[in-house]
PDB file of C-alpha atoms in Angstrom:
ATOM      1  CA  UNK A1234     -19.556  -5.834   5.009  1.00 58.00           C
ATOM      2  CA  UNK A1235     -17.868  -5.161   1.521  1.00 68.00           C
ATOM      3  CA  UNK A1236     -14.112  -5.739   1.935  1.00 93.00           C
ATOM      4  CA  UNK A1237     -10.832  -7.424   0.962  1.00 96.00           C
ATOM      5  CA  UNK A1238     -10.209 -11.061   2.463  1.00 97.00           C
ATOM      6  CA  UNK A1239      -6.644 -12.642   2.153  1.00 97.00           C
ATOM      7  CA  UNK A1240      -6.068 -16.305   3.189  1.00 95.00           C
ATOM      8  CA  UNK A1241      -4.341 -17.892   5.015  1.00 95.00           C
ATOM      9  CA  UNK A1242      -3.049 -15.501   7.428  1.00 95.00           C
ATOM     10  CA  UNK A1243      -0.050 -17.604   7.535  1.00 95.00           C
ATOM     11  CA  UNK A1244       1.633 -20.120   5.290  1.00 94.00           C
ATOM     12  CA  UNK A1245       4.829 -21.961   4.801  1.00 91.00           C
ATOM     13  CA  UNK A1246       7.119 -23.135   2.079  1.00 87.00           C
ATOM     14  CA  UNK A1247       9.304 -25.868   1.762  1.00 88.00           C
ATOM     15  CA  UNK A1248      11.859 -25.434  -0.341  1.00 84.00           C
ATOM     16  CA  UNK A1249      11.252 -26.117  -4.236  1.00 86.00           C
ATOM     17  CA  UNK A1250       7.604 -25.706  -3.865  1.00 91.00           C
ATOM     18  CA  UNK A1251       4.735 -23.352  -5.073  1.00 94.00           C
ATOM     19  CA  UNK A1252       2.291 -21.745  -2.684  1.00 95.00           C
ATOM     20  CA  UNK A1253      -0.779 -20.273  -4.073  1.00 96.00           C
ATOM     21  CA  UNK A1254      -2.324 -16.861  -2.113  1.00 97.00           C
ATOM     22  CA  UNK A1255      -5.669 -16.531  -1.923  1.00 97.00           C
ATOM     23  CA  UNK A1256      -7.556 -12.663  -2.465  1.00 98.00           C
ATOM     24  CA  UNK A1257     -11.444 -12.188  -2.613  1.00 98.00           C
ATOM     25  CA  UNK A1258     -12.797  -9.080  -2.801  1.00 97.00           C
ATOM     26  CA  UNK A1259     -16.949  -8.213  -2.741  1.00 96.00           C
ATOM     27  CA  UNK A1260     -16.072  -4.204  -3.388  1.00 94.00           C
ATOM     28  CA  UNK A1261     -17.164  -5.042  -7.214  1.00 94.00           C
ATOM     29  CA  UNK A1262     -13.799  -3.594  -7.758  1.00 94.00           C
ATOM     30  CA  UNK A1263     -12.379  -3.581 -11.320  1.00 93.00           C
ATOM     31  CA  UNK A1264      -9.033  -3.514 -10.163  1.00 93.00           C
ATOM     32  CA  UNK A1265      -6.511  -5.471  -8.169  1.00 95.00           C
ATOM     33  CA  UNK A1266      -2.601  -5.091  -7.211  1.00 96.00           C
ATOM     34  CA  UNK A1267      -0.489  -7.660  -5.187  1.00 97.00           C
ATOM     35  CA  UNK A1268       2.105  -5.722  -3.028  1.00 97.00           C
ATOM     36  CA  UNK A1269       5.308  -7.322  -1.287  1.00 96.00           C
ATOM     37  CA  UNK A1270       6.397  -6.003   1.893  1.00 94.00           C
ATOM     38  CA  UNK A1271       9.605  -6.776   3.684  1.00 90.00           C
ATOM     39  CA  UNK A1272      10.549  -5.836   7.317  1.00 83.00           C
ATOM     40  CA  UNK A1273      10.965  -1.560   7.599  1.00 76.00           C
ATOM     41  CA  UNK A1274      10.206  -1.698   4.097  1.00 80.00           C
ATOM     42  CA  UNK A1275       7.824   0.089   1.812  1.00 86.00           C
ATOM     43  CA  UNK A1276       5.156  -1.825  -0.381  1.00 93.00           C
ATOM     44  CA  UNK A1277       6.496  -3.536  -3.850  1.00 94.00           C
ATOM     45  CA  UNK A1278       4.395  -4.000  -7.145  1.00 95.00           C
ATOM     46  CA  UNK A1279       4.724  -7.703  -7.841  1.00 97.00           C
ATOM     47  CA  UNK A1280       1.252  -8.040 -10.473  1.00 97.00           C
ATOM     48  CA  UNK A1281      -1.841  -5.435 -11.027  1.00 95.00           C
ATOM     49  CA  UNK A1282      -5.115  -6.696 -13.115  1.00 95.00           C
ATOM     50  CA  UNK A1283      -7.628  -3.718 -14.354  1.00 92.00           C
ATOM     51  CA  UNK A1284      -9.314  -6.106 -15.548  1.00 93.00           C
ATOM     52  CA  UNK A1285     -10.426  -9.795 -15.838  1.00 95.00           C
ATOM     53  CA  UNK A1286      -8.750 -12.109 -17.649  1.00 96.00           C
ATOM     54  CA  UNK A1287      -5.829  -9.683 -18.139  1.00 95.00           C
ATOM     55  CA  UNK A1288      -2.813  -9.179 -16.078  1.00 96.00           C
ATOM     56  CA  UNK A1289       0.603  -7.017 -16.356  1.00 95.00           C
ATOM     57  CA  UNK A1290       3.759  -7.801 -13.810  1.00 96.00           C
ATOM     58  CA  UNK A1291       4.710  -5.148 -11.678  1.00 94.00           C
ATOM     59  CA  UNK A1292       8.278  -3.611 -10.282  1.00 92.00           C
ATOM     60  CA  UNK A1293       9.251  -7.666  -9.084  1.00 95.00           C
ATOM     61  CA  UNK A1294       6.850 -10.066 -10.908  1.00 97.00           C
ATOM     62  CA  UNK A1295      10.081 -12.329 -11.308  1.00 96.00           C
ATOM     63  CA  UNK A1296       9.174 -15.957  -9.163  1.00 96.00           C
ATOM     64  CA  UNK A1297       5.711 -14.769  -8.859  1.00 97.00           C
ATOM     65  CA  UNK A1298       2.530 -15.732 -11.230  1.00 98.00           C
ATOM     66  CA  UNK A1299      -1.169 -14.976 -10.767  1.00 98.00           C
ATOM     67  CA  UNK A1300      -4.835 -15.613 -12.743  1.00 98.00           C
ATOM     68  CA  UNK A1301      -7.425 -12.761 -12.973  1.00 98.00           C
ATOM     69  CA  UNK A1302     -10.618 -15.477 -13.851  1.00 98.00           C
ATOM     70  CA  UNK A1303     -13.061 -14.099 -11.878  1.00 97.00           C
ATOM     71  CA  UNK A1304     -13.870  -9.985 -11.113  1.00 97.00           C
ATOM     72  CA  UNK A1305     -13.863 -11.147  -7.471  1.00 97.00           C
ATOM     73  CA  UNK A1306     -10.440 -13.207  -7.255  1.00 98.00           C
ATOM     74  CA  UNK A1307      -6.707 -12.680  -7.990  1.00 98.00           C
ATOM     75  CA  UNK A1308      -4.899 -15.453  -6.526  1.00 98.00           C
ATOM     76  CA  UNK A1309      -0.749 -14.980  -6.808  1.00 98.00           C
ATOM     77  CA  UNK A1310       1.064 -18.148  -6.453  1.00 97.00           C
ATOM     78  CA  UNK A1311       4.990 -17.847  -5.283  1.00 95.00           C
ATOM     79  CA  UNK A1312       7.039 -20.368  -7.180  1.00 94.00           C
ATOM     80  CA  UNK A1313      10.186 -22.329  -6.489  1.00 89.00           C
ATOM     81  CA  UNK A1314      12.020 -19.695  -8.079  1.00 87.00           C
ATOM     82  CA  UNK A1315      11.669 -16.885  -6.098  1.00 88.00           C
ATOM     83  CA  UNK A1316      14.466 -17.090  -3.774  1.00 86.00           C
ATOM     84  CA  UNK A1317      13.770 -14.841  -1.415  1.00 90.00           C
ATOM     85  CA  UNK A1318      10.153 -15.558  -0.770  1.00 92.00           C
ATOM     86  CA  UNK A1319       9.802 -14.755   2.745  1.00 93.00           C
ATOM     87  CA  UNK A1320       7.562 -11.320   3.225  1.00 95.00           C
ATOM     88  CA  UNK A1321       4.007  -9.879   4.178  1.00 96.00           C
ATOM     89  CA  UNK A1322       2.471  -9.679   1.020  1.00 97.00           C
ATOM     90  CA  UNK A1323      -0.697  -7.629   0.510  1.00 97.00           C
ATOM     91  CA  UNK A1324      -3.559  -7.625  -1.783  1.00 97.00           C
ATOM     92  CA  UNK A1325      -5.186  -3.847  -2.785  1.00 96.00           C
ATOM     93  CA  UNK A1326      -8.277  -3.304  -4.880  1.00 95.00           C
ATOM     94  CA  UNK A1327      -9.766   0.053  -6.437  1.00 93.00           C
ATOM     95  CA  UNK A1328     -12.174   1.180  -8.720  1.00 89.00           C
ATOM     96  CA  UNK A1329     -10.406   0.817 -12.460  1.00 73.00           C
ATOM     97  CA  UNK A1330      -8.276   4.561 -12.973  1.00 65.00           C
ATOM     98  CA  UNK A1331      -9.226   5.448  -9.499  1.00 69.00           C
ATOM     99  CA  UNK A1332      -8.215   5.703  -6.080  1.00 74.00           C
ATOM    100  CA  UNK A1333      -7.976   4.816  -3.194  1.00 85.00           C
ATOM    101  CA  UNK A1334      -6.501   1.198  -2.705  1.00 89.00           C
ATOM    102  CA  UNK A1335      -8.252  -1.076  -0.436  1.00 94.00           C
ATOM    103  CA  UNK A1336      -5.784  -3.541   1.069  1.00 96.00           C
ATOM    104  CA  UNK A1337      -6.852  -6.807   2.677  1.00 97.00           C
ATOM    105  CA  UNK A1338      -4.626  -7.707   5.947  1.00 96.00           C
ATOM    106  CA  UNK A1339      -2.163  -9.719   4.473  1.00 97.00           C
ATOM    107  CA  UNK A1340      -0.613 -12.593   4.131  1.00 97.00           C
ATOM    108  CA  UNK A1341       2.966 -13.847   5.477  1.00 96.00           C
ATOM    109  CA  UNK A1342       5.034 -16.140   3.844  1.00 95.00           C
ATOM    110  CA  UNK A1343       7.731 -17.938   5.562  1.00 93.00           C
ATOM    111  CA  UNK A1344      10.646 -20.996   4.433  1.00 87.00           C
ATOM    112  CA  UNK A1345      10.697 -23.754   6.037  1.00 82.00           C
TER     113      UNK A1345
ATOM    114  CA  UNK B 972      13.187   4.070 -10.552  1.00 33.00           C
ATOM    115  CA  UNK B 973      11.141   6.718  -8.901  1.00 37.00           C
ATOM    116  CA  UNK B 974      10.563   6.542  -5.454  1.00 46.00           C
ATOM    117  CA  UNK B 975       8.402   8.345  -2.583  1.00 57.00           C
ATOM    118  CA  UNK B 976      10.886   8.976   0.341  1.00 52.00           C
ATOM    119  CA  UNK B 977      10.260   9.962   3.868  1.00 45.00           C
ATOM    120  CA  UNK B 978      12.129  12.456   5.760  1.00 46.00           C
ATOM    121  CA  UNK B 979      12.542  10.542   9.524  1.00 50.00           C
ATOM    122  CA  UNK B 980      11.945   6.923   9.540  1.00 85.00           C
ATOM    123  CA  UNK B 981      11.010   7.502  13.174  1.00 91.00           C
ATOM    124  CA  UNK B 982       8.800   9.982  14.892  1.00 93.00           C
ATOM    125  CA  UNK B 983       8.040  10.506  18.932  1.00 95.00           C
ATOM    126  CA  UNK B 984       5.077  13.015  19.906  1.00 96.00           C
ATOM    127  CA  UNK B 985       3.882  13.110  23.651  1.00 97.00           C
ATOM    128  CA  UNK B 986      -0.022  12.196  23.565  1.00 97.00           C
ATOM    129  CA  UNK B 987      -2.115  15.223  22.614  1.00 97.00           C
ATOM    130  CA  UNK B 988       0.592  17.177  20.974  1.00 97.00           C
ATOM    131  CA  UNK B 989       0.026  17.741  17.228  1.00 97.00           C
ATOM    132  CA  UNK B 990       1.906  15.433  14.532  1.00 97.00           C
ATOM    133  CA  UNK B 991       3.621  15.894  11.181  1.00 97.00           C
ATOM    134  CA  UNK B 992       4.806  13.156   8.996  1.00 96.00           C
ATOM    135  CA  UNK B 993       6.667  14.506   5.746  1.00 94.00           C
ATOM    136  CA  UNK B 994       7.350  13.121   2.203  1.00 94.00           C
ATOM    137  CA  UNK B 995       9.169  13.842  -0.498  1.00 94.00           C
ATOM    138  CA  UNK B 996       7.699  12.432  -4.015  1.00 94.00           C
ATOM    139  CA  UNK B 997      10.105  12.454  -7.094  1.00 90.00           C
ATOM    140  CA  UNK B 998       7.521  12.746 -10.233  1.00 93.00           C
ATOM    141  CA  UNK B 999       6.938  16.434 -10.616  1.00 94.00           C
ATOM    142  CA  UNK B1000       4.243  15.213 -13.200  1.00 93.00           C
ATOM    143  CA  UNK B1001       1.617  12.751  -9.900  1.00 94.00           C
ATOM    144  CA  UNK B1002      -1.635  13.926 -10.084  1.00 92.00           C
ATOM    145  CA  UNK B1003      -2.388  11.751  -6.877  1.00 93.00           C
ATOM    146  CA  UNK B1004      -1.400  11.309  -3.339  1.00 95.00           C
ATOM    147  CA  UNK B1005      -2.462   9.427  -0.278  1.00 95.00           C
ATOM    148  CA  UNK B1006      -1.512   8.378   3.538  1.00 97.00           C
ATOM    149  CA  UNK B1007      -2.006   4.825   4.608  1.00 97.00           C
ATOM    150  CA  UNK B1008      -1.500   4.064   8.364  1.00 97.00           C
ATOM    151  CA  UNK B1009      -0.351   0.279   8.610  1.00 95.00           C
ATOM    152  CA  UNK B1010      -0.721  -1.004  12.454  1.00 94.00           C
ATOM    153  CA  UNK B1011       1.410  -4.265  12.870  1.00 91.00           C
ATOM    154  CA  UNK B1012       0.194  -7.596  11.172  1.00 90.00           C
ATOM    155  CA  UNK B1013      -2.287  -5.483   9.422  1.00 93.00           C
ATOM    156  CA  UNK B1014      -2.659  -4.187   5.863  1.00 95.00           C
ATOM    157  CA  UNK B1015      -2.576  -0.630   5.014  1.00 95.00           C
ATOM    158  CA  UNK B1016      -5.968   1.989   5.737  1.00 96.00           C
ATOM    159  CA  UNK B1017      -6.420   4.849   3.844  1.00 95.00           C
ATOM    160  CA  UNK B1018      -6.670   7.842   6.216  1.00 96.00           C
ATOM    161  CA  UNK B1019      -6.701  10.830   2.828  1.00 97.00           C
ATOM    162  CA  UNK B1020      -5.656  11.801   0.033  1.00 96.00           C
ATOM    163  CA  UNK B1021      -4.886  15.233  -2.140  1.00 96.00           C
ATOM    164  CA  UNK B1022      -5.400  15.616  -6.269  1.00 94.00           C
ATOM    165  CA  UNK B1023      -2.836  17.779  -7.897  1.00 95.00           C
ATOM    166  CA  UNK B1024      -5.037  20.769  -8.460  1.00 95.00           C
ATOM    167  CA  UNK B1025      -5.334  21.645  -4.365  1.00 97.00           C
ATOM    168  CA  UNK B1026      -2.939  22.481  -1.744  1.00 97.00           C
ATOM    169  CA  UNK B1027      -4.350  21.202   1.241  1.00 98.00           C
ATOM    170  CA  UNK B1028      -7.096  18.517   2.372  1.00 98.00           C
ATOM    171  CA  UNK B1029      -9.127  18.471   5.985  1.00 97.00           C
ATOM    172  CA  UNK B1030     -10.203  15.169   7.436  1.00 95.00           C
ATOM    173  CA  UNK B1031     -11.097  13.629  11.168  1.00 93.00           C
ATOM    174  CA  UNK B1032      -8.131  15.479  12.849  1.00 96.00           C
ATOM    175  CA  UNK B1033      -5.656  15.007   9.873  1.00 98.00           C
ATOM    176  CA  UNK B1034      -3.965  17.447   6.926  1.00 98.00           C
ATOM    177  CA  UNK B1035      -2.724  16.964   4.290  1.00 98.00           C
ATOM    178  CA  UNK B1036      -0.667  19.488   2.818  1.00 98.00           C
ATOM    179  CA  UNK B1037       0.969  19.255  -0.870  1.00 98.00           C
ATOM    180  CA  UNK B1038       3.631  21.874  -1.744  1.00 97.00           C
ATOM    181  CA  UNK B1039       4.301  21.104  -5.802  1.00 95.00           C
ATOM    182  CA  UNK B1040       6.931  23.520  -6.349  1.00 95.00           C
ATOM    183  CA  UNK B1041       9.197  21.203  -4.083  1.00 96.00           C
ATOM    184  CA  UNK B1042       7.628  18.010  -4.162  1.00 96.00           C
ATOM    185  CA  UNK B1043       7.125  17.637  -0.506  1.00 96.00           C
ATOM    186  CA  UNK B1044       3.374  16.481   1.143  1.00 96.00           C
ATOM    187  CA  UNK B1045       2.705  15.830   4.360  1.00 97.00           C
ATOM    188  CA  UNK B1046       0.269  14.641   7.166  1.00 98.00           C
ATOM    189  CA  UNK B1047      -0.775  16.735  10.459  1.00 98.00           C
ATOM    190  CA  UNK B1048      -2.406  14.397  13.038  1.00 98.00           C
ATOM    191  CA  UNK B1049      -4.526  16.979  15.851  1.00 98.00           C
ATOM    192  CA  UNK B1050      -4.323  16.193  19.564  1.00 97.00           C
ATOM    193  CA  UNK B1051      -2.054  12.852  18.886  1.00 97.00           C
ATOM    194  CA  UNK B1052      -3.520   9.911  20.561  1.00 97.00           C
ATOM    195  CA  UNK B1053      -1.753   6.553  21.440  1.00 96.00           C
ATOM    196  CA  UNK B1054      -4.268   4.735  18.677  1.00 96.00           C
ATOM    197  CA  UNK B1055      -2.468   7.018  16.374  1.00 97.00           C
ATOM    198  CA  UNK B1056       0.454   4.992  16.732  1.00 97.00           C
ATOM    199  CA  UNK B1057       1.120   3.160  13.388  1.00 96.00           C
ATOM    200  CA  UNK B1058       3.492   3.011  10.599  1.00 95.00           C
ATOM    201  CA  UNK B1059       2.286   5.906   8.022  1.00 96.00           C
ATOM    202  CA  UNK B1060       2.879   5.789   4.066  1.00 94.00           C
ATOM    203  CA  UNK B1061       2.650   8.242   1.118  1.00 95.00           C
ATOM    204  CA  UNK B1062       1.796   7.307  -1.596  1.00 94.00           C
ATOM    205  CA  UNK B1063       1.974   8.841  -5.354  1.00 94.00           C
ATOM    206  CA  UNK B1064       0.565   8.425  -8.428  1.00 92.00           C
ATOM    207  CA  UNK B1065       2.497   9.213 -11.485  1.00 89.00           C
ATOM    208  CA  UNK B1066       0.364  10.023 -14.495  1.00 85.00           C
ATOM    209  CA  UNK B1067      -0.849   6.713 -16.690  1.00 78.00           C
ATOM    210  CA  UNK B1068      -3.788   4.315 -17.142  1.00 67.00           C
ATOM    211  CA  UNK B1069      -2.689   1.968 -15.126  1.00 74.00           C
ATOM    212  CA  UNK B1070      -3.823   3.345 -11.224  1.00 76.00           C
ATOM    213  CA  UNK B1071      -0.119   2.273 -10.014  1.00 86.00           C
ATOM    214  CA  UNK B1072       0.925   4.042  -7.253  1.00 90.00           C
ATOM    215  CA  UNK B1073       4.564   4.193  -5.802  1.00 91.00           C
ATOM    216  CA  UNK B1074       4.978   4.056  -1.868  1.00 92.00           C
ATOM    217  CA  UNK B1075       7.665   5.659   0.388  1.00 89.00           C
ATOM    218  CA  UNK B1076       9.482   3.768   2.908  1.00 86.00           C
ATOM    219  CA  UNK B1077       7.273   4.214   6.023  1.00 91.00           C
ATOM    220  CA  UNK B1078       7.524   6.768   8.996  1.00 93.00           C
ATOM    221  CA  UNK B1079       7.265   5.192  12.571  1.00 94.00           C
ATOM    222  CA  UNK B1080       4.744   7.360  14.669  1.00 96.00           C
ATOM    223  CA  UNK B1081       5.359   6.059  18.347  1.00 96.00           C
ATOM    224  CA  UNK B1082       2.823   8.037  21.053  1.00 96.00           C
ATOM    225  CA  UNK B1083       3.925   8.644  24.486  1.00 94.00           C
ATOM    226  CA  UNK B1084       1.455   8.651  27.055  1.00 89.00           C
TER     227      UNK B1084
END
């Protein structure tokens, strides 16, 4: 079945280190968005790609960095400094300039 | 910034009794809306969505209405059923190239059996 896979489902973070998420999508999807989601909270822009090999930072890219190499992968890595790195985030794909998202199920990030 | 804003964070319906989730979006100027439905631990699922040009959308047992003149959408679940019980987004889409969308807070739908 064609659909969004994050991994791992969970993950810790000690502090001062960088954890790399992992998205894969088989949609053939031109697009892809990482979202950060706190508790009662809407979703967050942190980085979108339309395309590969090209990037933009979202509403809160600050602490966050991510690669578009492949049409199938956008990993986003947290880095020591973002502070407040504890959250669900989610990965979305679409077809480039349309909609809908697709979202994977998420990944959550917690400090040691 | 813009924002997409819900009117009740919270919202209790007996099971079988009809549903309606509001929104208020801020960009007079979205040509794009959706509802996501987010269970817990999970990511979000589209459920529909509405272009500018149209005032109202049919699905499986869901509506969505769009009222432009006051910025206001929202989602009418038929005949409510406990698997209906989620955490429901809007979502809009202000005009650009970019496909970014900008999502409201969230509105609780608990079902009572």
């Amino acid at each position: 079945d064609g659909g969004i896979t994050q991994s791992p489902k969970y993950l810790f973070r000690k502090e001062g280190q960088n954890v790399t998420l992992s998205c894969e999508q088989n949609l053939n999807h031109d697009a892809m968005y990482w979202y950060r989601q706190d508790p009662g909270q809407g979703l967050r822009l942190i980085y979108y790609s339309q395309i590969v090999n090209d990037f933009q930072k979202g509403d809160i890219a600050e602490g966050y960095s991510v690669s578009r190499e492949k049409k199938e992968s956008f990993p986003l890595t947290v880095t020591s400094a973002q502070k407040n790195p504890t959250a669900f985030y989610l990965c979305a794909s679409s077809i480039a300039g349309e909609q809908p998202q697709h979202f994977g199920d998420g990944t959550r990030l917690s400090i040691l | 910034g813009e924002s997409v804003g819900l009117h009740l964070p919270t919202l209790s319906v007996q099971e079988g009794d009809n549903s309606i989730i509001n929104c208020a979006y801020s960009n007079s100027a979205s040509d794009y809306f959706i509802w996501y439905k987010q269970e817990s631990g999970k990511g979000p699922q589209f459920i529909i969505d509405i272009r500018s040009n149209m005032d109202k959308r049919q699905g499986q047992r869901v509506t969505v209405l769009l009222n432009k003149t006051v910025k206001h959408l929202s989602l009418q679940i038929a005949a409510t059923q406990p698997g209906d019980s989620a955490v429901y987004f809007c979502a809009e889409r202000p005009p650009s190239n970019t496909g970014k969308l900008i999502f409201g807070q969230g509105t609780t739908l608990q079902v009572k059996p």
